[in-house]
XYZ file of C-alpha atoms in Angstrom:
699
model
C 67.441 102.605 188.524
C 69.917 102.209 191.434
C 70.163 98.481 190.957
C 71.121 98.930 187.308
C 74.249 100.870 188.212
C 75.274 98.283 190.786
C 74.777 95.547 188.236
C 77.171 97.166 185.870
C 79.697 97.599 188.666
C 79.349 93.938 189.543
C 79.863 92.908 185.969
C 82.933 95.135 185.737
C 84.338 93.588 188.892
C 83.709 90.107 187.558
C 85.447 90.991 184.346
C 88.504 92.226 186.177
C 88.768 89.018 188.284
C 90.880 86.033 187.287
C 87.855 83.904 186.603
C 86.306 86.581 184.471
C 89.161 86.278 182.061
C 88.260 82.655 181.340
C 86.854 81.734 177.848
C 83.377 80.126 177.753
C 81.860 78.666 174.596
C 78.303 77.416 174.471
C 78.931 75.245 171.416
C 81.988 73.459 172.669
C 80.414 69.959 172.445
C 79.719 70.538 168.727
C 83.206 71.766 167.986
C 84.777 68.794 169.737
C 87.238 70.781 171.805
C 88.927 69.386 174.852
C 86.748 69.681 177.999
C 89.673 70.159 180.322
C 90.954 72.912 178.189
C 87.575 74.593 178.407
C 87.492 74.270 182.137
C 90.957 75.691 182.607
C 90.286 78.734 180.417
C 88.748 81.865 181.851
C 84.948 82.069 181.474
C 83.432 85.011 179.541
C 79.939 86.431 179.354
C 77.735 85.643 176.366
C 77.512 88.084 173.535
C 73.841 88.624 174.418
C 74.505 89.463 178.090
C 74.770 93.196 177.608
C 71.629 93.342 175.510
C 69.684 91.243 178.100
C 70.947 93.399 180.945
C 69.861 96.549 179.124
C 66.477 95.395 177.805
C 65.213 92.248 179.533
C 66.339 92.380 183.187
C 64.904 95.799 183.978
C 61.427 94.578 182.919
C 61.851 91.311 184.763
C 62.847 93.020 187.995
C 59.930 95.402 187.761
C 57.523 92.498 187.442
C 59.142 90.436 190.203
C 59.497 93.201 192.843
C 56.230 94.115 194.593
C 57.387 97.542 195.578
C 60.194 99.979 195.321
C 61.321 99.263 198.878
C 63.440 96.251 197.842
C 67.088 96.827 198.494
C 70.160 95.958 196.698
C 71.082 93.477 199.337
C 68.042 91.353 198.454
C 69.001 91.471 194.781
C 72.442 90.437 195.724
C 71.171 87.623 197.909
C 68.920 86.464 195.101
C 71.821 86.272 192.790
C 73.728 84.334 195.342
C 71.060 81.643 195.730
C 72.315 78.199 195.012
C 69.216 77.239 192.949
C 70.522 79.147 189.909
C 73.837 77.465 189.893
C 74.053 74.812 187.199
C 74.744 71.324 188.251
C 77.177 70.605 185.536
C 79.071 72.917 183.191
C 78.326 70.545 180.342
C 74.546 70.768 180.752
C 74.508 74.449 181.140
C 76.495 76.156 178.464
C 76.292 79.525 180.124
C 79.996 79.610 180.646
C 80.880 79.434 176.935
C 82.353 82.413 175.193
C 81.445 84.159 171.954
C 82.073 87.407 170.237
C 79.829 90.279 171.299
C 77.195 90.601 168.581
C 73.627 91.767 168.381
C 70.729 89.230 167.813
C 70.565 90.264 164.144
C 74.183 89.176 163.629
C 75.831 92.643 163.685
C 78.502 93.559 166.191
C 77.732 96.130 168.823
C 80.693 98.367 169.315
C 79.714 99.757 172.706
C 78.504 96.453 174.191
C 81.553 94.548 172.952
C 83.864 96.959 174.761
C 82.073 96.568 178.131
C 80.831 92.996 178.039
C 83.680 91.101 176.484
C 85.717 90.648 179.678
C 82.954 90.398 182.302
C 82.983 87.240 184.397
C 80.070 85.403 185.991
C 80.627 85.168 189.725
C 77.031 84.783 190.993
C 73.785 82.977 190.223
C 72.422 86.185 188.730
C 74.576 85.569 185.630
C 73.088 82.133 185.271
C 69.635 83.634 185.334
C 70.614 86.194 182.753
C 72.034 83.468 180.533
C 68.865 81.447 180.809
C 66.768 84.422 179.890
C 68.985 84.967 176.890
C 68.529 81.357 175.798
C 64.801 81.562 176.311
C 64.575 84.799 174.356
C 66.595 83.299 171.526
C 64.315 80.297 171.413
C 61.182 82.390 171.458
C 62.584 84.718 168.820
C 63.558 81.767 166.646
C 60.156 80.142 167.002
C 58.409 83.384 166.174
C 60.618 83.821 163.102
C 59.986 80.241 162.011
C 56.235 80.585 162.488
C 56.197 83.907 160.661
C 58.221 82.471 157.776
C 55.879 79.481 157.569
C 52.825 81.715 157.523
C 54.406 83.955 154.893
C 55.231 80.955 152.733
C 51.688 79.627 153.029
C 50.324 83.042 152.178
C 52.573 83.275 149.126
C 51.635 79.788 147.952
C 47.979 80.656 148.361
C 48.440 83.839 146.353
C 50.384 81.964 143.658
C 47.599 79.370 143.398
C 45.001 82.108 143.176
C 46.956 83.990 140.542
C 47.553 80.799 138.577
C 43.871 79.943 138.589
C 42.969 83.504 137.604
C 45.560 83.471 134.766
C 44.242 80.120 133.569
C 40.708 81.447 133.466
C 41.829 84.595 131.661
C 43.745 82.482 129.119
C 40.633 80.417 128.487
C 38.574 83.577 127.957
C 41.273 84.962 125.659
C 41.344 81.769 123.596
C 37.558 81.836 123.336
C 37.573 85.457 122.170
C 40.383 84.744 119.710
C 38.584 81.732 118.296
C 35.396 83.736 117.972
C 37.255 86.563 116.199
C 38.933 84.114 113.806
C 35.643 82.458 113.055
C 34.072 85.831 112.337
C 36.977 86.918 110.108
C 36.851 83.602 108.267
C 33.141 84.019 107.692
C 33.646 87.584 106.411
C 36.463 86.451 104.143
C 34.374 83.620 102.745
C 31.528 86.038 102.067
C 33.920 88.430 100.288
C 35.404 85.585 98.233
C 31.990 84.338 97.210
C 30.994 87.842 96.213
C 34.244 88.333 94.274
C 33.796 84.982 92.576
C 30.325 85.905 91.440
C 31.566 89.266 90.156
C 34.571 87.628 88.425
C 32.331 85.082 86.725
C 30.082 87.837 85.496
C 33.067 89.884 84.279
C 34.532 86.791 82.643
C 31.362 86.116 80.740
C 31.325 89.715 79.587
C 34.978 89.493 78.485
C 34.289 86.256 76.636
C 31.525 87.921 74.710
C 33.752 90.891 73.879
C 36.595 88.538 72.950
C 34.396 86.588 70.567
C 33.328 89.833 68.946
C 36.893 91.119 68.651
C 38.117 87.741 67.414
C 35.686 87.941 64.530
C 36.905 91.428 63.644
C 40.574 90.401 63.998
C 40.071 87.349 61.844
C 38.684 89.547 59.121
C 41.607 91.965 59.483
C 44.125 89.105 59.566
C 42.724 87.631 56.390
C 42.934 91.020 54.728
C 46.455 91.581 56.075
C 47.543 88.121 54.971
C 46.225 88.739 51.512
C 47.998 92.088 51.438
C 51.219 90.481 52.750
C 51.077 87.736 50.150
C 50.571 90.364 47.520
C 53.529 92.367 48.784
C 55.660 89.223 49.078
C 54.845 88.360 45.525
C 55.682 91.881 44.390
C 58.927 91.821 46.419
C 59.812 88.427 44.994
C 59.259 89.681 41.476
C 61.256 92.829 42.259
C 64.092 90.756 43.725
C 64.075 88.410 40.781
C 64.236 91.341 38.413
C 66.895 92.975 40.588
C 68.949 89.795 40.761
C 68.679 89.421 37.011
C 69.812 93.017 36.602
C 72.600 92.523 39.174
C 73.850 89.390 37.438
C 73.660 91.288 34.196
C 75.675 94.137 35.747
C 78.276 91.685 37.028
C 78.466 90.151 33.564
C 78.818 93.627 32.084
C 81.523 94.485 34.613
C 83.369 91.264 33.877
C 83.213 91.972 30.165
C 84.245 95.568 30.871
C 87.271 94.422 32.846
C 88.139 91.947 30.119
C 88.014 94.725 27.541
C 90.085 96.957 29.821
C 92.637 94.171 30.114
C 92.791 94.093 26.329
C 93.439 97.828 26.450
C 96.278 97.242 28.908
C 97.710 94.461 26.764
C 98.234 96.990 24.018
C 100.839 98.809 26.098
C 103.698 97.106 24.213
C 102.610 99.027 21.117
C 103.374 102.287 22.907
C 107.146 101.839 22.730
C 107.132 99.793 19.562
C 105.023 102.169 17.514
C 105.870 105.311 19.523
C 102.252 106.406 19.760
C 100.316 107.937 22.646
C 97.674 105.477 23.930
C 97.253 106.941 27.408
C 93.960 108.602 26.492
C 92.466 105.195 25.692
C 93.740 103.724 28.958
C 92.501 106.712 30.949
C 89.042 106.500 29.468
C 89.004 102.743 29.982
C 89.795 103.131 33.672
C 87.136 105.810 33.985
C 84.556 103.516 32.410
C 85.577 100.687 34.769
C 85.262 103.053 37.722
C 81.877 104.191 36.427
C 80.461 100.681 36.252
C 82.001 99.828 39.629
C 80.268 102.880 41.092
C 76.977 101.774 39.551
C 77.343 98.345 41.156
C 78.248 99.844 44.555
C 75.239 102.155 44.421
C 73.046 99.255 43.402
C 74.379 97.148 46.291
C 73.612 99.948 48.748
C 70.060 100.156 47.341
C 69.697 96.342 47.448
C 69.141 95.967 43.693
C 69.949 97.962 40.554
C 67.297 99.808 38.633
C 66.600 99.764 34.933
C 68.417 103.098 34.618
C 71.535 101.583 36.226
C 71.480 98.724 33.755
C 71.039 101.123 30.853
C 73.995 103.236 32.012
C 76.143 100.106 32.400
C 75.216 98.885 28.904
C 76.008 102.326 27.509
C 79.394 102.272 29.285
C 80.091 98.803 27.883
C 79.194 99.980 24.389
C 81.537 102.928 24.821
C 84.288 100.580 26.020
C 83.771 98.401 22.949
C 83.934 101.468 20.712
C 87.036 102.581 22.592
C 88.708 99.233 22.011
C 87.715 99.375 18.328
C 89.161 102.867 18.021
C 92.317 101.722 19.792
C 92.735 98.828 17.395
C 92.187 101.154 14.469
C 94.756 103.571 15.929
C 97.211 100.735 16.369
C 96.547 99.572 12.799
C 97.161 103.047 11.439
C 100.276 103.357 13.583
C 101.514 100.043 12.258
C 100.995 101.213 8.685
C 102.791 104.465 9.451
C 105.577 102.563 11.119
C 105.914 100.253 8.126
C 106.016 103.152 5.685
C 108.497 104.983 7.915
C 110.719 101.922 8.067
C 110.601 101.632 4.311
C 111.510 105.297 3.911
C 114.337 104.939 6.395
C 115.599 101.887 4.564
C 115.595 103.831 1.298
C 117.431 106.712 2.952
C 120.009 104.333 4.407
C 120.653 102.852 1.014
C 121.026 106.287 -0.511
C 123.436 107.339 2.238
C 125.473 104.185 1.750
C 125.720 104.820 -1.977
C 126.708 108.437 -1.373
C 129.287 107.320 1.171
C 130.814 105.004 -1.326
C 131.016 107.807 -3.846
C 132.404 110.353 -1.351
C 134.158 108.447 1.456
C 135.777 111.554 2.706
C 132.398 113.043 3.673
C 131.528 112.460 7.271
C 128.273 110.622 7.877
C 125.600 112.504 9.722
C 123.257 110.648 12.030
C 119.552 111.268 11.465
C 117.575 113.157 14.105
C 115.587 111.012 16.505
C 111.979 110.468 15.680
C 109.445 112.394 17.604
C 106.573 110.109 16.803
C 103.480 110.814 14.798
C 102.479 113.779 16.804
C 105.909 115.183 17.291
C 105.313 115.970 20.958
C 106.179 114.422 24.311
C 103.619 112.409 26.238
C 102.160 114.553 28.946
C 99.316 112.245 30.194
C 99.281 110.741 33.642
C 100.395 107.216 34.428
C 98.084 104.295 34.966
C 100.503 102.108 36.884
C 102.870 102.673 39.733
C 106.611 102.888 39.123
C 108.531 99.648 38.865
C 110.757 100.503 41.831
C 107.698 101.112 44.011
C 106.123 97.836 42.927
C 109.387 96.032 43.652
C 109.437 97.575 47.151
C 105.783 96.611 47.645
C 106.465 93.011 46.624
C 109.501 92.753 48.927
C 107.376 93.821 51.905
C 104.673 91.278 51.054
C 107.286 88.522 50.693
C 108.768 89.444 54.080
C 105.313 89.262 55.644
C 104.683 85.825 54.088
C 108.041 84.540 55.336
C 107.222 85.767 58.841
C 103.920 83.848 58.768
C 105.760 80.699 57.694
C 108.275 81.233 60.501
C 105.660 80.829 63.251
C 103.402 78.359 61.450
C 104.322 75.633 63.947
C 103.126 77.789 66.846
C 99.735 78.566 65.294
C 99.035 75.061 63.962
C 100.084 73.161 67.091
C 97.427 71.039 68.824
C 99.280 70.929 72.137
C 97.306 72.637 74.905
C 100.416 74.170 76.481
C 101.546 75.601 73.140
C 98.064 76.981 72.512
C 98.145 78.627 75.916
C 101.541 80.216 75.177
C 100.253 81.472 71.818
C 97.193 83.037 73.447
C 99.269 84.685 76.185
C 101.713 86.120 73.619
C 98.889 87.441 71.460
C 97.263 89.160 74.456
C 100.574 90.620 75.582
C 101.143 92.070 72.078
C 97.649 93.378 71.308
C 96.225 94.546 74.645
C 98.790 97.382 75.172
C 98.117 98.683 71.647
C 94.380 98.653 72.370
C 95.023 100.781 75.461
C 96.646 103.587 73.446
C 94.426 106.656 73.247
C 94.626 110.377 73.921
C 95.944 109.682 77.419
C 98.709 111.423 79.318
C 102.283 111.055 78.112
C 103.399 109.208 81.255
C 100.829 106.476 80.666
C 101.845 106.272 77.016
C 105.465 105.763 78.063
C 104.451 102.819 80.264
C 102.704 101.189 77.300
C 105.742 101.781 75.049
C 108.138 100.324 77.644
C 105.931 97.253 78.020
C 105.873 96.603 74.239
C 109.623 97.245 73.946
C 110.359 94.851 76.840
C 108.219 92.152 75.225
C 110.039 92.478 71.892
C 113.394 92.515 73.703
C 112.740 89.118 75.294
C 112.065 90.387 78.796
C 109.142 88.971 80.790
C 106.114 91.263 81.062
C 102.895 91.005 83.043
C 99.764 90.327 81.009
C 96.404 89.415 82.534
C 98.093 88.645 85.842
C 100.675 86.288 84.307
C 104.309 86.619 83.298
C 104.790 86.335 79.517
C 107.974 86.260 77.428
C 108.781 85.556 73.759
C 111.477 83.151 74.959
C 108.783 80.658 75.986
C 108.684 79.428 72.377
C 111.348 79.567 69.629
C 108.779 81.089 67.249
C 107.423 83.507 69.845
C 109.284 86.604 68.607
C 108.117 86.199 64.988
C 104.547 85.684 66.184
C 104.588 88.742 68.459
C 106.130 90.990 65.777
C 103.519 89.945 63.224
C 100.552 90.330 65.621
C 101.836 93.657 66.914
C 102.133 95.110 63.398
C 98.724 93.723 62.499
C 97.197 95.328 65.596
C 98.706 98.747 64.826
C 97.135 98.712 61.356
C 93.845 97.435 62.761
C 93.790 100.353 65.214
C 94.116 102.692 62.244
C 91.346 100.836 60.439
C 88.952 100.975 63.405
C 89.990 103.424 66.146
C 91.477 106.181 63.971
C 88.644 105.815 61.462
C 86.171 106.649 64.253
C 88.320 109.116 66.254
C 90.772 111.016 64.040
C 92.735 112.501 66.951
C 93.700 108.981 68.096
C 96.087 108.704 65.111
C 98.852 110.661 66.858
C 99.363 108.672 70.124
C 99.134 105.404 68.178
C 101.541 106.712 65.536
C 104.146 107.983 68.014
C 104.298 104.584 69.742
C 104.464 102.783 66.380
C 107.242 105.125 65.229
C 109.260 104.487 68.414
C 108.864 100.711 68.109
C 109.740 100.951 64.403
C 112.966 102.795 65.264
C 114.068 100.175 67.826
C 112.701 97.124 65.982
C 112.861 97.754 62.194
C 111.256 94.431 61.317
C 108.048 95.496 63.055
C 108.019 98.618 60.853
C 108.341 96.539 57.681
C 105.468 94.331 58.836
C 103.361 97.436 59.589
C 103.921 98.631 56.005
C 103.120 95.166 54.624
C 99.816 95.001 56.522
C 98.995 98.592 55.576
C 99.663 98.002 51.863
C 97.635 94.808 51.871
C 94.571 96.346 53.531
C 94.911 99.746 51.840
C 96.735 99.419 48.483
C 96.261 103.163 47.944
C 98.916 103.762 50.635
C 101.583 102.410 48.191
C 100.004 103.986 45.986
C 98.881 101.016 43.908
C 95.715 100.368 41.878
C 95.525 96.561 41.528
C 94.669 95.525 37.938
C 92.053 92.949 37.094
C 93.673 89.787 35.794
C 92.092 87.322 33.436
C 90.439 84.417 35.220
C 90.312 86.265 38.560
C 87.099 85.997 40.586
C 85.261 89.265 41.073
C 85.252 88.872 44.881
C 89.024 88.380 44.926
C 89.484 91.522 42.845
C 87.243 93.487 45.218
C 89.324 92.282 48.157
C 92.489 93.373 46.372
C 90.969 96.845 46.065
C 90.517 96.911 49.856
C 86.820 96.087 50.110
C 85.467 93.672 52.706
C 83.385 90.948 51.057
C 81.125 88.766 53.197
C 78.707 86.208 51.795
C 79.406 87.451 48.253
C 78.273 90.953 49.291
C 80.648 93.872 49.117
C 80.681 96.407 51.931
C 79.095 99.808 51.481
C 81.168 102.587 49.979
C 80.892 104.855 53.047
C 82.307 102.194 55.345
C 85.062 101.406 52.837
C 86.130 105.055 52.590
C 86.022 105.399 56.384
C 88.454 102.498 56.837
C 90.791 103.719 54.097
C 90.736 107.194 55.650
C 91.713 105.834 59.072
C 94.703 103.924 57.705
C 95.950 106.841 55.582
C 95.669 109.152 58.596
C 97.698 106.732 60.711
C 100.357 106.494 57.970
C 100.498 110.293 57.634
C 100.955 110.613 61.410
C 103.708 107.969 61.560
C 105.944 109.608 58.939
C 106.023 112.953 60.798
C 106.272 111.792 64.460
C 109.205 110.407 66.435
C 109.331 108.847 69.879
C 110.467 111.757 72.139
C 112.553 109.553 74.438
C 114.556 107.915 71.656
C 117.918 108.787 70.113
C 117.397 112.127 68.345
C 120.622 111.746 66.373
C 119.197 108.842 64.405
C 117.084 109.619 61.336
C 113.428 108.725 61.157
C 113.023 105.109 59.954
C 110.222 106.170 57.581
C 110.160 109.958 57.484
C 108.588 112.801 55.542
C 110.487 111.944 52.350
C 108.211 108.923 52.001
C 105.222 111.211 52.431
C 106.504 113.446 49.625
C 107.088 110.360 47.448
C 103.536 109.122 48.103
C 102.011 112.504 47.296
C 104.045 112.882 44.104
C 103.245 109.381 42.859
C 99.525 109.624 43.516
C 99.434 112.922 41.605
C 101.220 111.227 38.696
C 98.466 108.614 38.497
C 94.947 108.887 37.165
C 92.467 109.680 39.976
C 89.842 107.212 41.148
C 86.310 108.344 41.721
C 85.599 109.188 45.391
C 88.777 107.456 46.613
C 91.522 109.844 45.500
C 89.780 112.985 46.802
C 89.118 111.381 50.202
C 92.668 110.118 50.695
C 94.265 113.376 49.531
C 92.182 115.366 52.014
C 93.015 113.030 54.925
C 96.723 112.977 54.078
C 97.064 116.754 53.699
C 95.016 117.516 56.810
C 97.237 115.292 58.981
C 100.633 115.736 57.316
C 100.280 119.000 55.373
C 101.713 121.226 58.105
C 104.843 119.047 58.464
C 105.368 118.876 54.689
C 104.949 122.659 54.449
C 107.706 123.227 57.030
C 109.988 120.642 55.401
C 109.648 121.489 51.688
C 108.326 125.085 51.835
C 108.143 126.552 48.279
C 108.156 123.172 46.540
C 105.197 122.088 48.617
C 103.175 125.194 47.694
C 103.955 124.529 44.025
C 102.549 121.051 44.434
C 99.367 122.425 46.005
C 98.947 124.812 43.073
C 99.420 121.867 40.714
C 96.654 120.000 42.513
C 94.330 122.962 42.306
C 94.969 123.888 38.675
C 95.610 120.530 37.015
C 94.426 117.682 39.234
C 91.087 119.074 40.411
C 89.615 119.068 36.883
C 90.648 115.437 36.443
C 88.976 114.432 39.726
C 85.862 116.411 38.927
C 85.606 114.803 35.498
C 85.271 111.278 36.901
C 83.191 112.159 39.990
C 79.446 111.611 39.799
C 76.930 113.963 41.358
C 76.358 111.637 44.328
C 80.077 111.483 45.129
C 80.924 115.173 45.138
C 81.157 115.429 48.940
C 84.772 114.318 49.272
C 85.822 116.417 46.267
C 84.177 119.577 47.644
C 85.747 118.982 51.062
C 89.216 118.671 49.527
C 88.694 121.712 47.306
C 87.529 123.954 50.179
C 90.398 122.823 52.403
C 93.009 123.485 49.725
C 91.580 126.871 48.740
C 91.501 127.987 52.379
C 95.145 126.920 52.879
C 96.281 128.717 49.717
C 94.371 131.825 50.712
C 95.891 131.924 54.205
C 99.272 130.634 52.970
C 99.358 128.259 55.910
C 98.240 124.745 56.740
C 96.997 124.491 60.343
C 98.157 121.864 62.801
C 95.832 118.869 62.788
C 93.410 118.317 65.633
C 94.897 116.120 68.342
C 98.542 116.840 67.457
C 100.874 115.943 70.357
C 102.392 119.076 71.864
C 105.042 119.410 74.568
C 102.364 119.887 77.230
C 101.066 116.419 76.424
C 104.369 114.826 77.451
C 104.603 116.902 80.621
C 101.202 115.676 81.826
């Protein structure tokens, strides 16, 4: 439209004028700004002016003009009418200024560039401003009314939905309640049915139970009668067995008493120069025989009538043996008396001849050879005096060591008890950890034991322990350590033969650095296994049978001696440990020093045990264990002499062992015989199983 272009020109002209550069703000009363300052500033068009000019005025002019013949002069005159001029700038805020923004609050880039500096210079601007205000009011009212209607609509919908949800919840609760009622009714019906069935089944079971109870009562009465009968038979058997056992013990006691009488006749051997070893040998064999009968009877609970008959026969033979011995002694005494008389006569004759011929030199008579004229070739019954003296010295040293730490063991002080327990753990736990482990681990155990004995603190069970904590600590640790080494031989080596070598090499190293521990090891070993001396303890008059059994190495609990198999197993373990100790040395020690208890002691033990009468089942077992562990080392050390000794065992000692071995005890003898024959055939004794080689120490 032509008028639209003129309007924009007018607005541009107004903007370029001085008044058009004034600032007008419609909200100046609210902001509290100075009125004079507002009046002096240049007025500016409203931010809505451009939008009204573009969208509202064209429609207004079309409606107000009756025809297209109106001219721009009339529009101009209309704008210049005084009726549109506001009476007061305060009442009409058309002259306020604002930033050019659209009605929705966003800035219009194009309108802001053209409308920001336009100035109102005619009444047409006032009209435009009024239209803008009216449009804003109408728009606001419409928005308010629409928002109110929307809110009412939403509230109505919320109420409807709430009512509908409430109704649905009620229906849901009703259905749920109905379902629960139905399930409850079904469950009650099932329970009633089950109850009826259970009652019927219970009645049936009661009837069956009554029937079975009658049958069981009959069987129980029969079983009770049978049990009472068996108990009575067992009681009678036990009574008879106990009577026989007491009789056997009485026979054994009498047998030992008679054997002691045989031993007491030993002074006649040198006095009368007669050979009584056969009597002593047979006496020991008879004692071993009756001891074997008692052991067999103990393993079978009670002796049989045959056992008692054999024991009585052995006792009768012992009595006959003692009678024969006394007769032999009597005859020897008569011979000795006659010989003395003859010698006295000869002496007198020589004296008379010497007086007659003093120049003749006297000749001394030849020494007497005894009644038989031959040297005694029988085996010994007792150990050599030097060995017994050595044995007694070790036992005395062990007793003195016990007395040395008696205050530590008998103390009631809690702190002292705690120290004693810590020292005992520190001494025994490392020994318990020794097994067929790598050499590096074994060295750690050895260093820990050596440090403890040297007075250094060691860690045990998370605590620091030292023998310096108590003046008697060192004696206590040495004693317990030696006791533990022997106990490992008695238990661990007895069950696992290859464990003898790692235990022995540690014991040998400790023995070399701490000789007292070695003496205590020997003392414990000799006490628990007297055959390691070797020593066969004699039965002394007045000694209790249990004490004598303990001296022989048996474990006696509640007046019951342990079984022979367990006894031999323990003895075997300790002999194997001893045989391993005498041939092994600690590899990290001083090689220039000699072994503290070397192979010479093994040769001494072997020679002495072969010079003594064998014991049934014991000698064969210990010889096999000793030769299997230590035979290879003795062969390398003594060579030809060792093979001579093996031939002696085969040709001379085997018959002696076989003569005293019963048919039920031939296992150990056969094992020894096969081992020895195989070694003599191959001319070599193999290395024992578990022997520590150089590869063991490199691991």
